[in-house]
CSV table of C-alpha atoms in Angstrom, one decimal:
chain,number,residue,atom,x,y,z
A,96,ILE,CA,37.2,-0.4,52.7
A,97,SER,CA,35.4,1.4,55.5
A,98,GLY,CA,35.2,1.1,59.4
A,99,SER,CA,39.2,0.0,59.5
A,100,GLY,CA,41.7,1.4,61.9
A,101,ALA,CA,44.1,0.7,59.5
A,102,PHE,CA,42.9,2.3,56.4
A,103,LYS,CA,40.8,5.2,55.5
A,104,ASP,CA,37.2,5.0,54.7
A,105,GLY,CA,36.6,4.5,51.0
A,106,GLU,CA,40.5,3.4,50.5
A,107,PRO,CA,40.6,0.5,47.7
A,108,VAL,CA,42.1,-2.9,49.5
A,109,THR,CA,42.8,-6.4,48.3
A,110,THR,CA,42.5,-9.1,50.9
A,111,SER,CA,44.3,-12.4,51.1
A,112,PRO,CA,42.4,-15.4,49.7
A,113,ILE,CA,39.0,-16.1,51.7
A,114,ARG,CA,37.8,-19.5,53.0
A,115,GLY,CA,34.4,-20.5,51.5
A,116,LYS,CA,32.3,-18.5,49.1
A,117,ALA,CA,32.1,-14.9,48.9
A,118,VAL,CA,28.0,-13.7,49.3
A,119,GLY,CA,26.8,-10.1,49.6
A,120,GLY,CA,25.5,-9.2,53.2
A,121,THR,CA,27.9,-11.9,55.2
A,122,VAL,CA,31.2,-12.0,57.0
A,123,VAL,CA,34.1,-13.7,55.2
A,124,VAL,CA,37.3,-14.9,57.0
A,125,THR,CA,40.8,-14.9,55.2
A,126,LYS,CA,43.3,-17.7,55.6
A,127,SER,CA,45.2,-15.4,57.9
A,128,GLY,CA,42.0,-15.0,60.2
A,129,SER,CA,41.1,-11.8,59.2
A,130,LYS,CA,37.3,-10.8,59.1
A,131,TYR,CA,35.3,-8.6,56.5
A,132,PHE,CA,31.9,-7.8,56.0
A,133,LEU,CA,30.9,-7.9,52.5
A,134,SER,CA,28.0,-5.2,51.9
A,135,GLY,CA,25.4,-5.2,49.1
A,136,GLY,CA,24.9,-7.5,46.4
A,137,ASP,CA,28.6,-7.2,44.6
A,138,SER,CA,29.9,-10.4,43.9
A,139,PRO,CA,33.8,-10.7,42.6
A,140,ALA,CA,34.4,-10.4,39.0
A,141,LYS,CA,35.3,-13.9,37.7
A,142,ALA,CA,36.2,-15.6,34.3
A,143,SER,CA,32.5,-16.5,34.0
A,144,ASN,CA,31.5,-12.8,34.5
A,145,ASN,CA,33.7,-12.1,31.5
A,146,ALA,CA,32.3,-14.5,29.2
A,147,LYS,CA,28.7,-13.4,30.2
A,148,ALA,CA,29.7,-9.6,29.4
A,149,ALA,CA,30.9,-10.9,25.9
A,150,ALA,CA,27.6,-12.6,25.6
A,151,ASP,CA,25.9,-9.5,26.6
A,152,ALA,CA,28.0,-7.4,23.9
A,153,ARG,CA,26.7,-9.8,21.4
A,154,ALA,CA,23.3,-9.9,22.4
A,155,LYS,CA,23.6,-5.7,22.2
A,156,ALA,CA,25.3,-6.1,18.8
A,157,ARG,CA,22.5,-8.4,17.4
A,158,GLN,CA,19.9,-6.0,18.8
A,159,GLU,CA,21.4,-3.0,17.1
A,160,ALA,CA,21.8,-5.2,14.0
A,161,ALA,CA,18.0,-6.2,14.1
A,162,GLU,CA,17.2,-2.3,14.8
A,163,ALA,CA,19.3,-1.3,11.7
A,164,LYS,CA,17.7,-3.9,9.3
A,165,LYS,CA,14.3,-2.6,10.6
A,166,ALA,CA,15.5,1.0,9.8
A,167,ALA,CA,16.3,0.0,6.6
A,168,GLN,CA,13.3,-2.0,5.7
A,169,GLU,CA,11.3,1.0,6.7
A,170,GLU,CA,13.4,3.1,4.6
A,171,ALA,CA,12.8,0.6,1.5
A,172,ARG,CA,9.1,1.1,2.4
A,173,LYS,CA,9.0,4.5,1.9
A,174,VAL,CA,10.7,4.7,-1.2
A,175,ALA,CA,8.4,2.2,-2.7
A,176,ALA,CA,5.2,4.3,-1.3
A,177,ALA,CA,6.9,7.4,-2.9
A,178,LYS,CA,7.2,5.3,-6.3
A,179,LYS,CA,3.9,4.1,-6.1
A,180,GLN,CA,2.8,8.0,-5.5
A,181,ALA,CA,4.9,9.0,-8.5
A,182,GLN,CA,3.3,6.3,-10.6
A,183,LEU,CA,-0.1,7.4,-9.3
A,184,GLU,CA,0.3,11.3,-10.1
A,185,ALA,CA,1.8,10.1,-13.5
A,186,ALA,CA,-1.3,7.9,-14.5
A,187,GLN,CA,-3.5,10.9,-13.1
A,188,ALA,CA,-1.7,13.2,-15.3
A,189,LYS,CA,-2.1,11.1,-18.2
A,190,LYS,CA,-5.8,10.5,-17.9
A,191,ALA,CA,-6.3,14.6,-17.5
A,192,ALA,CA,-4.2,15.0,-20.6
A,193,GLN,CA,-6.4,12.7,-22.5
A,194,GLU,CA,-9.6,13.8,-21.1
A,195,GLU,CA,-8.7,17.4,-22.5
A,196,ALA,CA,-7.3,16.2,-25.7
A,197,ARG,CA,-11.0,14.5,-25.9
A,198,GLN,CA,-12.4,17.9,-25.0
A,199,ALA,CA,-10.6,19.5,-27.4
A,200,ALA,CA,-11.3,17.1,-30.2
A,201,LEU,CA,-15.0,17.3,-29.4
A,202,ALA,CA,-14.9,21.1,-29.2
A,203,GLU,CA,-13.2,21.2,-32.6
A,204,LYS,CA,-15.8,18.4,-34.1
A,205,GLN,CA,-18.8,21.0,-32.7
A,206,ARG,CA,-17.3,24.0,-34.2
A,207,ILE,CA,-16.8,22.5,-37.7
A,208,ALA,CA,-20.3,21.1,-37.4
A,209,GLU,CA,-21.4,24.7,-36.7
A,210,GLU,CA,-19.2,26.0,-39.6
A,211,ARG,CA,-20.5,23.2,-41.9
A,212,LYS,CA,-24.0,24.2,-41.1
A,213,GLN,CA,-23.4,27.9,-41.4
A,214,ALA,CA,-22.0,27.3,-44.8
A,215,GLN,CA,-24.8,25.3,-45.9
A,216,LEU,CA,-27.2,27.9,-44.6
A,217,GLU,CA,-25.2,30.7,-46.5
A,218,ALA,CA,-25.4,28.7,-49.5
A,219,LYS,CA,-29.1,27.9,-49.3
A,220,LYS,CA,-29.8,31.6,-48.8
A,221,LYS,CA,-27.7,32.7,-51.7
A,222,ALA,CA,-29.7,30.1,-53.6
A,223,GLU,CA,-32.8,31.5,-52.6
A,224,GLU,CA,-31.9,34.9,-53.2
A,225,ALA,CA,-30.4,33.8,-56.9
A,226,LYS,CA,-34.0,32.2,-57.3
A,227,ALA,CA,-36.0,35.3,-56.0
A,228,ALA,CA,-33.5,37.5,-58.5
A,229,LEU,CA,-34.0,35.2,-61.2
A,230,ALA,CA,-37.8,35.0,-60.8
A,231,ALA,CA,-37.7,38.8,-60.7
A,232,LYS,CA,-35.8,39.0,-63.9
A,233,SER,CA,-38.2,36.9,-65.5
A,234,LYS,CA,-41.0,39.2,-64.3
A,235,GLN,CA,-39.2,42.2,-65.5
A,236,ALA,CA,-38.5,40.6,-69.0
A,237,SER,CA,-42.4,39.9,-69.2
A,238,ASN,CA,-43.0,43.9,-68.3
A,239,PRO,CA,-40.7,45.9,-70.2
A,240,LYS,CA,-42.0,49.1,-69.3
A,241,ALA,CA,-40.9,48.7,-65.9
A,242,GLU,CA,-37.0,48.7,-66.9
A,243,ALA,CA,-36.7,52.4,-66.6
A,244,ALA,CA,-36.7,52.4,-62.9
A,245,SER,CA,-34.6,49.2,-62.1
A,246,VAL,CA,-31.5,50.8,-60.6
A,247,ALA,CA,-31.5,49.9,-56.9
A,248,PRO,CA,-30.2,52.3,-54.0
A,249,VAL,CA,-26.9,51.6,-52.2
A,250,MET,CA,-26.4,53.0,-48.6
A,251,GLY,CA,-29.5,54.6,-48.5
A,252,ARG,CA,-29.1,56.7,-51.7
A,253,PRO,CA,-30.8,55.8,-55.0
A,254,THR,CA,-28.7,55.0,-57.9
A,255,ILE,CA,-29.5,56.9,-61.1
A,256,SER,CA,-29.0,56.0,-64.9
A,257,LEU,CA,-26.0,57.9,-66.0
A,258,PHE,CA,-26.6,58.1,-69.6
A,259,GLY,CA,-29.1,59.7,-72.1
A,260,LEU,CA,-32.4,60.6,-71.0
A,261,GLY,CA,-34.4,58.4,-73.1
A,262,GLY,CA,-32.4,55.3,-72.6
A,263,GLY,CA,-34.0,52.1,-72.3
A,264,ASP,CA,-35.2,49.2,-74.4
A,265,GLU,CA,-36.2,50.0,-78.1
A,266,THR,CA,-39.4,48.3,-77.2
A,267,ALA,CA,-40.5,50.6,-74.4
A,268,PRO,CA,-43.1,53.3,-75.9
A,269,PRO,CA,-41.4,56.7,-75.5
A,270,ALA,CA,-44.7,58.2,-73.8
A,271,PRO,CA,-43.7,61.5,-71.8
A,272,VAL,CA,-46.4,61.0,-69.1
A,273,LYS,CA,-44.6,57.6,-67.8
A,274,SER,CA,-41.0,58.4,-68.3
A,275,LYS,CA,-41.3,60.6,-64.7
A,276,PRO,CA,-41.9,57.8,-62.4
A,277,GLU,CA,-39.6,55.3,-64.2
A,278,VAL,CA,-36.6,57.3,-62.9
A,279,ALA,CA,-35.9,56.8,-59.1
A,280,PRO,CA,-35.1,60.2,-57.2
A,281,VAL,CA,-31.8,60.9,-55.4
A,282,ALA,CA,-31.8,63.6,-52.7
A,283,GLY,CA,-34.8,65.5,-54.3
A,284,ARG,CA,-33.7,65.5,-57.8
A,285,PRO,CA,-34.4,63.2,-60.8
A,286,THR,CA,-32.2,60.7,-62.0
A,287,ILE,CA,-31.4,61.4,-66.0
A,288,SER,CA,-29.8,59.0,-68.4
A,289,LEU,CA,-26.2,60.9,-69.4
A,290,PHE,CA,-25.6,59.3,-72.8
A,291,GLY,CA,-27.4,58.4,-76.0
A,292,PHE,CA,-30.8,57.8,-76.6
A,293,GLY,CA,-30.2,54.4,-78.3
A,294,GLY,CA,-29.4,51.8,-75.7
A,295,GLY,CA,-30.8,48.6,-76.1
A,296,ASP,CA,-30.4,44.8,-76.4
A,297,GLU,CA,-28.6,45.0,-79.8
A,298,SER,CA,-25.6,45.5,-77.6
A,299,ASP,CA,-25.7,42.0,-76.0
A,300,LYS,CA,-25.9,40.1,-79.1
A,301,SER,CA,-22.1,40.6,-79.6
A,302,ALA,CA,-19.4,40.1,-77.0
A,303,PRO,CA,-17.7,43.1,-76.0
A,304,ALA,CA,-13.8,43.6,-76.6
A,305,SER,CA,-11.6,43.6,-73.4
A,306,MET,CA,-10.1,47.1,-73.0
A,307,THR,CA,-7.5,48.7,-70.9
A,308,ALA,CA,-8.9,52.2,-70.4
A,309,ALA,CA,-12.4,53.2,-70.4
A,310,PRO,CA,-14.0,55.1,-73.7
A,311,ARG,CA,-14.4,58.6,-73.3
A,312,GLY,CA,-17.6,59.8,-71.5
A,313,VAL,CA,-18.3,56.5,-70.1
A,314,PRO,CA,-18.1,56.1,-66.3
A,315,VAL,CA,-16.0,53.6,-64.5
A,316,ILE,CA,-16.8,51.0,-61.9
A,317,SER,CA,-14.0,49.8,-59.6
A,318,ARG,CA,-13.9,46.9,-56.9
A,319,TRP,CA,-17.5,45.7,-58.4
A,320,LYS,CA,-19.4,42.6,-58.1
A,321,GLN,CA,-22.3,41.1,-59.8
A,322,SER,CA,-25.7,40.3,-57.6
A,323,PRO,CA,-27.8,37.3,-58.3
A,324,ASP,CA,-30.3,39.7,-59.9
A,325,GLY,CA,-27.7,40.6,-62.8
A,326,SER,CA,-27.0,44.1,-61.1
A,327,ILE,CA,-23.4,45.7,-60.7
A,328,SER,CA,-22.3,47.1,-57.1
A,329,GLY,CA,-19.1,49.2,-57.1
A,330,VAL,CA,-17.5,52.6,-56.6
A,331,ILE,CA,-18.1,54.7,-59.5
A,332,SER,CA,-15.6,57.4,-61.0
A,333,GLY,CA,-15.8,59.8,-64.2
A,334,SER,CA,-19.6,60.4,-63.7
A,335,GLY,CA,-21.2,63.9,-64.1
A,336,ALA,CA,-23.8,62.6,-61.4
A,337,PHE,CA,-22.0,61.1,-58.7
A,338,LYS,CA,-18.7,62.1,-56.9
A,339,ASP,CA,-15.8,59.9,-57.7
A,340,GLY,CA,-15.3,57.0,-55.0
A,341,GLU,CA,-19.2,56.9,-54.3
A,342,PRO,CA,-20.6,53.6,-53.9
A,343,VAL,CA,-23.4,52.8,-56.7
A,344,THR,CA,-25.6,49.9,-57.8
A,345,THR,CA,-26.8,49.4,-61.4
A,346,SER,CA,-30.0,47.9,-63.0
A,347,PRO,CA,-29.3,44.4,-64.2
A,348,ILE,CA,-27.0,44.5,-67.2
A,349,ARG,CA,-27.4,42.5,-70.5
A,350,GLY,CA,-24.9,39.7,-70.8
A,351,LYS,CA,-22.0,38.6,-68.9
A,352,ALA,CA,-20.1,41.0,-66.6
A,353,VAL,CA,-16.2,40.8,-67.5
A,354,GLY,CA,-13.9,43.1,-66.4
A,355,GLY,CA,-11.9,45.4,-69.0
A,356,THR,CA,-15.2,45.9,-71.0
A,357,VAL,CA,-18.4,48.2,-71.3
A,358,VAL,CA,-21.5,46.6,-70.3
A,359,VAL,CA,-25.1,48.0,-70.9
A,360,THR,CA,-27.8,48.0,-68.5
A,361,LYS,CA,-31.3,47.0,-69.7
A,362,SER,CA,-32.2,50.5,-69.3
A,363,GLY,CA,-29.4,51.4,-71.8
A,364,SER,CA,-26.9,52.9,-69.4
A,365,LYS,CA,-23.4,51.8,-70.2
A,366,TYR,CA,-20.3,51.2,-67.7
A,367,PHE,CA,-16.6,50.3,-67.7
A,368,LEU,CA,-15.9,47.6,-65.2
A,369,SER,CA,-12.3,48.1,-64.4
A,370,GLY,CA,-9.9,45.2,-63.4
A,371,GLY,CA,-10.4,41.5,-64.0
A,372,ASP,CA,-13.4,41.0,-61.2
A,373,SER,CA,-15.7,38.1,-61.6
A,374,PRO,CA,-19.2,38.1,-60.4
A,375,ALA,CA,-19.8,36.4,-57.2
A,376,LYS,CA,-22.1,33.1,-58.1
A,377,ALA,CA,-23.7,30.5,-56.3
A,378,SER,CA,-20.4,28.4,-57.1
A,379,ASN,CA,-18.4,30.6,-55.0
A,380,ASN,CA,-20.4,30.0,-52.0
A,381,ALA,CA,-20.0,26.2,-52.5
A,382,LYS,CA,-16.4,26.7,-52.8
A,383,ALA,CA,-16.3,28.9,-49.6
A,384,ALA,CA,-18.1,25.8,-47.9
A,385,ALA,CA,-15.4,23.6,-49.3
A,386,ASP,CA,-12.6,25.9,-47.9
A,387,ALA,CA,-14.1,26.2,-44.4
A,388,ARG,CA,-14.3,22.4,-44.3
A,389,ALA,CA,-10.9,22.2,-45.6
A,390,LYS,CA,-9.9,24.8,-42.9
A,391,ALA,CA,-11.9,22.8,-40.3
A,392,ARG,CA,-10.0,19.7,-41.3
A,393,GLN,CA,-6.6,21.2,-41.0
A,394,GLU,CA,-7.3,22.7,-37.5
A,395,ALA,CA,-8.8,19.3,-36.5
A,396,ALA,CA,-5.6,17.7,-37.7
A,397,GLU,CA,-3.4,20.5,-35.8
A,398,ALA,CA,-5.8,19.7,-32.4
A,399,LYS,CA,-4.9,16.0,-32.8
A,400,LYS,CA,-1.5,16.7,-33.4
A,401,ALA,CA,-1.2,19.0,-30.2
A,402,ALA,CA,-3.1,16.3,-28.2
A,403,GLN,CA,-0.5,13.8,-29.2
A,404,GLU,CA,2.5,16.0,-28.5
A,405,GLU,CA,0.7,16.6,-25.1
A,406,ALA,CA,0.4,12.7,-24.6
A,407,ARG,CA,4.0,12.3,-25.5
A,408,LYS,CA,5.1,14.9,-23.0
A,409,VAL,CA,2.8,13.2,-20.4
A,410,ALA,CA,4.5,9.9,-21.0
A,411,ALA,CA,8.0,11.4,-20.9
A,412,ALA,CA,7.1,12.9,-17.4
A,413,LYS,CA,5.9,9.4,-16.5
A,414,LYS,CA,9.1,7.8,-17.5
A,415,GLN,CA,11.2,10.5,-15.8
A,416,ALA,CA,9.1,9.9,-12.5
A,417,GLN,CA,9.7,6.2,-12.8
A,418,LEU,CA,13.4,6.6,-13.5
A,419,GLU,CA,13.7,9.1,-10.4
A,420,ALA,CA,11.8,6.7,-8.3
A,421,ALA,CA,14.1,3.9,-9.4
A,422,GLN,CA,17.3,5.8,-8.8
A,423,ALA,CA,15.9,6.8,-5.3
A,424,LYS,CA,15.2,3.0,-4.4
A,425,LYS,CA,18.8,2.2,-5.6
A,426,ALA,CA,20.0,4.9,-3.4
A,427,ALA,CA,18.2,3.9,-0.5
A,428,GLN,CA,19.1,0.4,-1.0
A,429,GLU,CA,23.0,1.6,-1.1
A,430,GLU,CA,22.6,3.5,1.9
A,431,ALA,CA,21.1,0.7,3.8
A,432,ARG,CA,23.6,-1.6,2.7
A,433,GLN,CA,26.5,0.7,3.8
A,434,ALA,CA,24.7,1.2,7.1
A,435,ALA,CA,24.5,-2.6,7.3
A,436,LEU,CA,28.0,-3.0,6.4
A,437,ALA,CA,29.0,-0.3,9.1
A,438,GLU,CA,27.1,-1.8,11.4
A,439,LYS,CA,28.6,-5.1,11.0
A,440,GLN,CA,32.0,-3.8,11.2
A,441,ARG,CA,31.1,-2.0,14.2
A,442,ILE,CA,29.5,-5.1,16.0
A,443,ALA,CA,32.9,-7.1,14.8
A,444,GLU,CA,34.7,-4.4,16.4
A,445,GLU,CA,33.0,-4.3,19.8
A,446,ARG,CA,32.9,-8.3,19.7
A,447,LYS,CA,36.7,-8.1,19.1
A,448,GLN,CA,37.1,-5.6,21.9
A,449,ALA,CA,35.3,-7.5,24.3
A,450,GLN,CA,37.1,-10.8,23.3
A,451,LEU,CA,40.2,-8.9,24.2
A,452,GLU,CA,38.8,-7.8,27.2
A,453,ALA,CA,37.8,-11.1,28.3
A,454,LYS,CA,41.3,-12.5,27.7
A,455,LYS,CA,42.8,-9.7,29.6
A,456,LYS,CA,40.5,-10.4,32.5
A,457,ALA,CA,41.4,-14.0,32.3
A,458,GLU,CA,45.1,-13.4,32.3
A,459,GLU,CA,44.8,-10.9,35.2
A,460,ALA,CA,42.6,-13.9,37.0
A,461,LYS,CA,45.1,-16.4,36.1
A,462,ALA,CA,47.8,-14.3,37.1
A,463,ALA,CA,46.2,-13.6,40.5
A,464,LEU,CA,45.4,-17.0,41.0
A,465,ALA,CA,49.3,-17.9,40.5
A,466,ALA,CA,50.3,-15.2,42.9
A,467,LYS,CA,47.7,-16.6,45.5
A,468,SER,CA,49.1,-20.2,45.0
A,469,LYS,CA,52.7,-18.9,45.5
A,470,GLN,CA,51.3,-16.9,48.5
A,471,ALA,CA,49.9,-19.8,49.9
A,472,SER,CA,53.1,-22.0,49.7
A,473,ASN,CA,55.3,-19.5,51.8
A,474,PRO,CA,53.0,-19.3,54.9
A,475,LYS,CA,55.5,-17.0,56.7
A,476,ALA,CA,54.5,-14.0,54.1
A,477,GLU,CA,50.9,-14.4,55.5
A,478,ALA,CA,51.3,-11.6,58.0
A,479,ALA,CA,51.7,-9.1,55.3
A,480,SER,CA,49.1,-10.7,53.0
A,481,VAL,CA,47.1,-7.5,52.1
A,482,ALA,CA,48.1,-6.7,48.7
A,483,PRO,CA,48.9,-3.0,47.9
A,484,VAL,CA,46.4,-1.3,45.9
A,485,MET,CA,47.7,2.2,43.9
A,486,GLY,CA,51.3,2.1,44.7
A,487,ARG,CA,50.3,1.2,48.5
A,488,PRO,CA,51.4,-2.4,50.1
A,489,THR,CA,48.5,-4.3,51.9
A,490,ILE,CA,48.5,-5.2,55.1
A,491,SER,CA,46.8,-7.6,57.7
A,492,LEU,CA,44.0,-5.3,59.3
A,493,PHE,CA,44.1,-7.0,62.7
A,494,GLY,CA,46.8,-7.9,65.0
A,495,LEU,CA,50.3,-8.1,64.4
A,496,GLY,CA,50.5,-12.1,65.2
A,497,GLY,CA,47.7,-12.7,62.7
A,498,GLY,CA,48.2,-15.7,60.3
A,499,ASP,CA,47.7,-19.8,60.9
A,500,ASP,CA,47.9,-21.2,64.2
A,501,LYS,CA,51.1,-23.2,63.0
A,502,VAL,CA,53.2,-20.2,62.1
A,503,ALA,CA,52.2,-16.9,63.8
A,504,PRO,CA,52.4,-16.7,67.6
A,505,ALA,CA,49.2,-16.2,69.6
A,506,PRO,CA,47.3,-12.8,68.7
A,507,SER,CA,47.5,-9.7,71.0
A,508,PRO,CA,44.9,-8.9,73.6
A,509,ALA,CA,43.3,-6.2,71.0
A,510,ALA,CA,42.5,-8.7,68.5
A,511,PRO,CA,39.3,-10.1,70.1
A,512,LYS,CA,38.0,-6.7,70.7
A,513,VAL,CA,38.4,-5.8,67.4
A,514,THR,CA,36.5,-8.9,66.1
A,515,LYS,CA,33.9,-8.5,68.7
A,516,LYS,CA,33.1,-5.1,67.4
A,517,GLN,CA,30.1,-4.7,65.3
A,518,PRO,CA,29.8,-2.1,62.6
A,519,PRO,CA,27.0,0.8,63.2
A,520,PRO,CA,23.9,-0.4,61.4
A,521,ALA,CA,24.1,1.2,57.9
A,522,VAL,CA,21.5,3.9,57.0
A,523,LYS,CA,20.1,3.0,53.8
A,524,LYS,CA,20.8,5.8,51.1
A,525,GLN,CA,18.2,7.2,48.8
A,526,ALA,CA,18.7,8.0,45.2
A,527,PRO,CA,19.1,11.8,44.3
A,528,ARG,CA,16.0,13.6,42.8
A,529,GLY,CA,16.0,12.7,38.8
A,530,VAL,CA,18.8,9.9,39.1
A,531,PRO,CA,17.5,6.6,38.0
A,532,THR,CA,18.1,3.4,40.8
A,533,LEU,CA,19.9,0.1,39.5
A,534,SER,CA,19.0,-2.8,41.7
A,535,GLY,CA,20.2,-6.2,42.0
A,536,TRP,CA,23.3,-4.8,39.5
A,537,ARG,CA,26.8,-6.4,38.6
A,538,LEU,CA,29.7,-5.0,37.1
A,539,ASN,CA,30.8,-6.2,33.7
A,540,GLY,CA,34.1,-6.8,32.2
A,541,ASP,CA,33.9,-4.2,29.6
A,542,GLY,CA,33.3,-1.6,32.6
A,543,SER,CA,29.6,-1.4,31.9
A,544,ILE,CA,26.8,-2.3,34.8
A,545,SER,CA,23.8,-4.3,34.2
A,546,GLY,CA,20.7,-4.3,36.6
A,547,SER,CA,16.8,-3.7,36.9
A,548,ILE,CA,16.0,0.0,36.3
A,549,SER,CA,13.5,2.2,38.1
A,550,GLY,CA,12.5,5.7,38.4
A,551,SER,CA,13.7,6.6,34.5
A,552,PRO,CA,11.2,8.1,32.2
A,553,ASN,CA,12.7,6.2,29.5
A,554,PHE,CA,12.3,2.5,30.8
A,555,LYS,CA,9.9,0.9,32.8
A,556,ASP,CA,10.4,0.0,36.5
A,557,GLY,CA,12.2,-3.5,36.8
A,558,GLU,CA,13.1,-3.7,33.3
A,559,ARG,CA,16.9,-5.2,33.0
A,560,VAL,CA,19.2,-2.5,31.2
A,561,THR,CA,23.2,-2.5,30.5
A,562,THR,CA,24.7,0.8,30.6
A,563,SER,CA,27.5,2.0,28.8
A,564,GLN,CA,31.3,2.2,30.3
A,565,ILE,CA,31.6,3.8,33.7
A,566,VAL,CA,33.9,6.7,34.0
A,567,ASN,CA,33.4,8.3,37.2
A,568,GLY,CA,32.0,7.4,40.8
A,569,ARG,CA,32.6,4.5,43.4
A,570,ILE,CA,31.1,1.4,42.0
A,571,GLU,CA,29.5,0.1,45.1
A,572,SER,CA,25.8,0.1,47.0
A,573,GLY,CA,24.6,3.8,47.7
A,574,SER,CA,26.7,5.6,45.3
A,575,VAL,CA,25.9,7.6,42.1
A,576,VAL,CA,28.0,6.6,39.0
A,577,LYS,CA,28.4,8.2,35.8
A,578,THR,CA,29.0,6.8,32.4
A,579,GLY,CA,30.9,8.0,29.3
A,580,SER,CA,28.1,9.6,27.8
A,581,GLY,CA,27.0,11.5,30.9
A,582,SER,CA,24.2,9.3,32.2
A,583,GLN,CA,23.8,9.1,36.2
A,584,TYR,CA,22.6,6.3,37.9
A,585,PHE,CA,22.2,5.3,41.7
A,586,LEU,CA,23.7,1.8,42.7
A,587,GLY,CA,20.9,0.6,45.1
């Protein structure tokens, strides 16, 4: 109340029942004759207001449930997008692995083809060399006088005949004039035959017996091989004309080269072939080509196996990604379910609380109505009809004789002056800077306020809002109130 001589401004009071309807901005008269001006747009709290407050609480709960559902759907959408992305990455990884395996197989195929081609060229070259050597042998056989100079040089050095001076085929004439050019020179000195004069083709008629050691005076050739022209290349030892370990190449030999035997060249020189080596032939080239093909096939099989292993790893990674996506989706669904359950429980709790508040308000209204009915049945008690608030009794605000005409005496002379006194015009208060204004507001049963908001950065002007419970401030027009969450509003 304000403007009363019996109460301090701002003190809470409760009047006796009024006559007619309570409307803001009008003067109401109680049954005892007291008059009051109702400011602003407040209306008394009634049972209908409690029901409306409960309905507002249910609407708010439904809105929050819808928002929770929308959030859960958004989370499910994100999980689905993550799963789709994982599947796309797995598909890309699989495609990359397949392309890598294809490239590796193509490279291996090209390498095998190149090796096969190289082996064929080598075999062709060997065959041509063998053919040329055979032609040379045939030509040499048709000209026996050229046999004496048939020892080919190795590593830039000419080979020499290691045995007798006159060695050669028995059919060759021993002309002294022609014997000098037949022996190839080595480092400015002539080659000589180190052994007897009688070498010839007769040694080729019988197969030599295998021996474990060289005969006395016969040089030994180790690590030897036979060339297509029939000559022997290797490392010599036990020769008076060469150092031990020096590489040499003889002239073509008669017969077959067998390790552990003494061979005789067509010029009559003798050599002991150590070890069990056999001459390299064209068949060896074919075998080398076959080995190369087998090796290429093995490498291709290994490359294929590696590609299959890589594909298996990619498939395992894809499966793992799908499993993780499924687990994430399941976790998101469980989280959404728990959130929905918690929201449902919260809504039920708020609904129950709102119902209890409404029931409590209804009981209070019923008790107040019963008290008022009891007070109305006893007109003598009307003089003290103003009910106490916060431990203080209520009193009649106007003359001592206030009440019904039938019971109370005539009012004192001061009463008419009070009724004629008009309150000073109210100065309309303005909202403090930064505090939103609530217009057309009303107090709900749960202690919250509903109204149209303006001056708020979070809402449009004129939008209907409902605050949380008011915990501080006077709930009247022109006052600033504060909610439990700390928000402030100016009641216009």
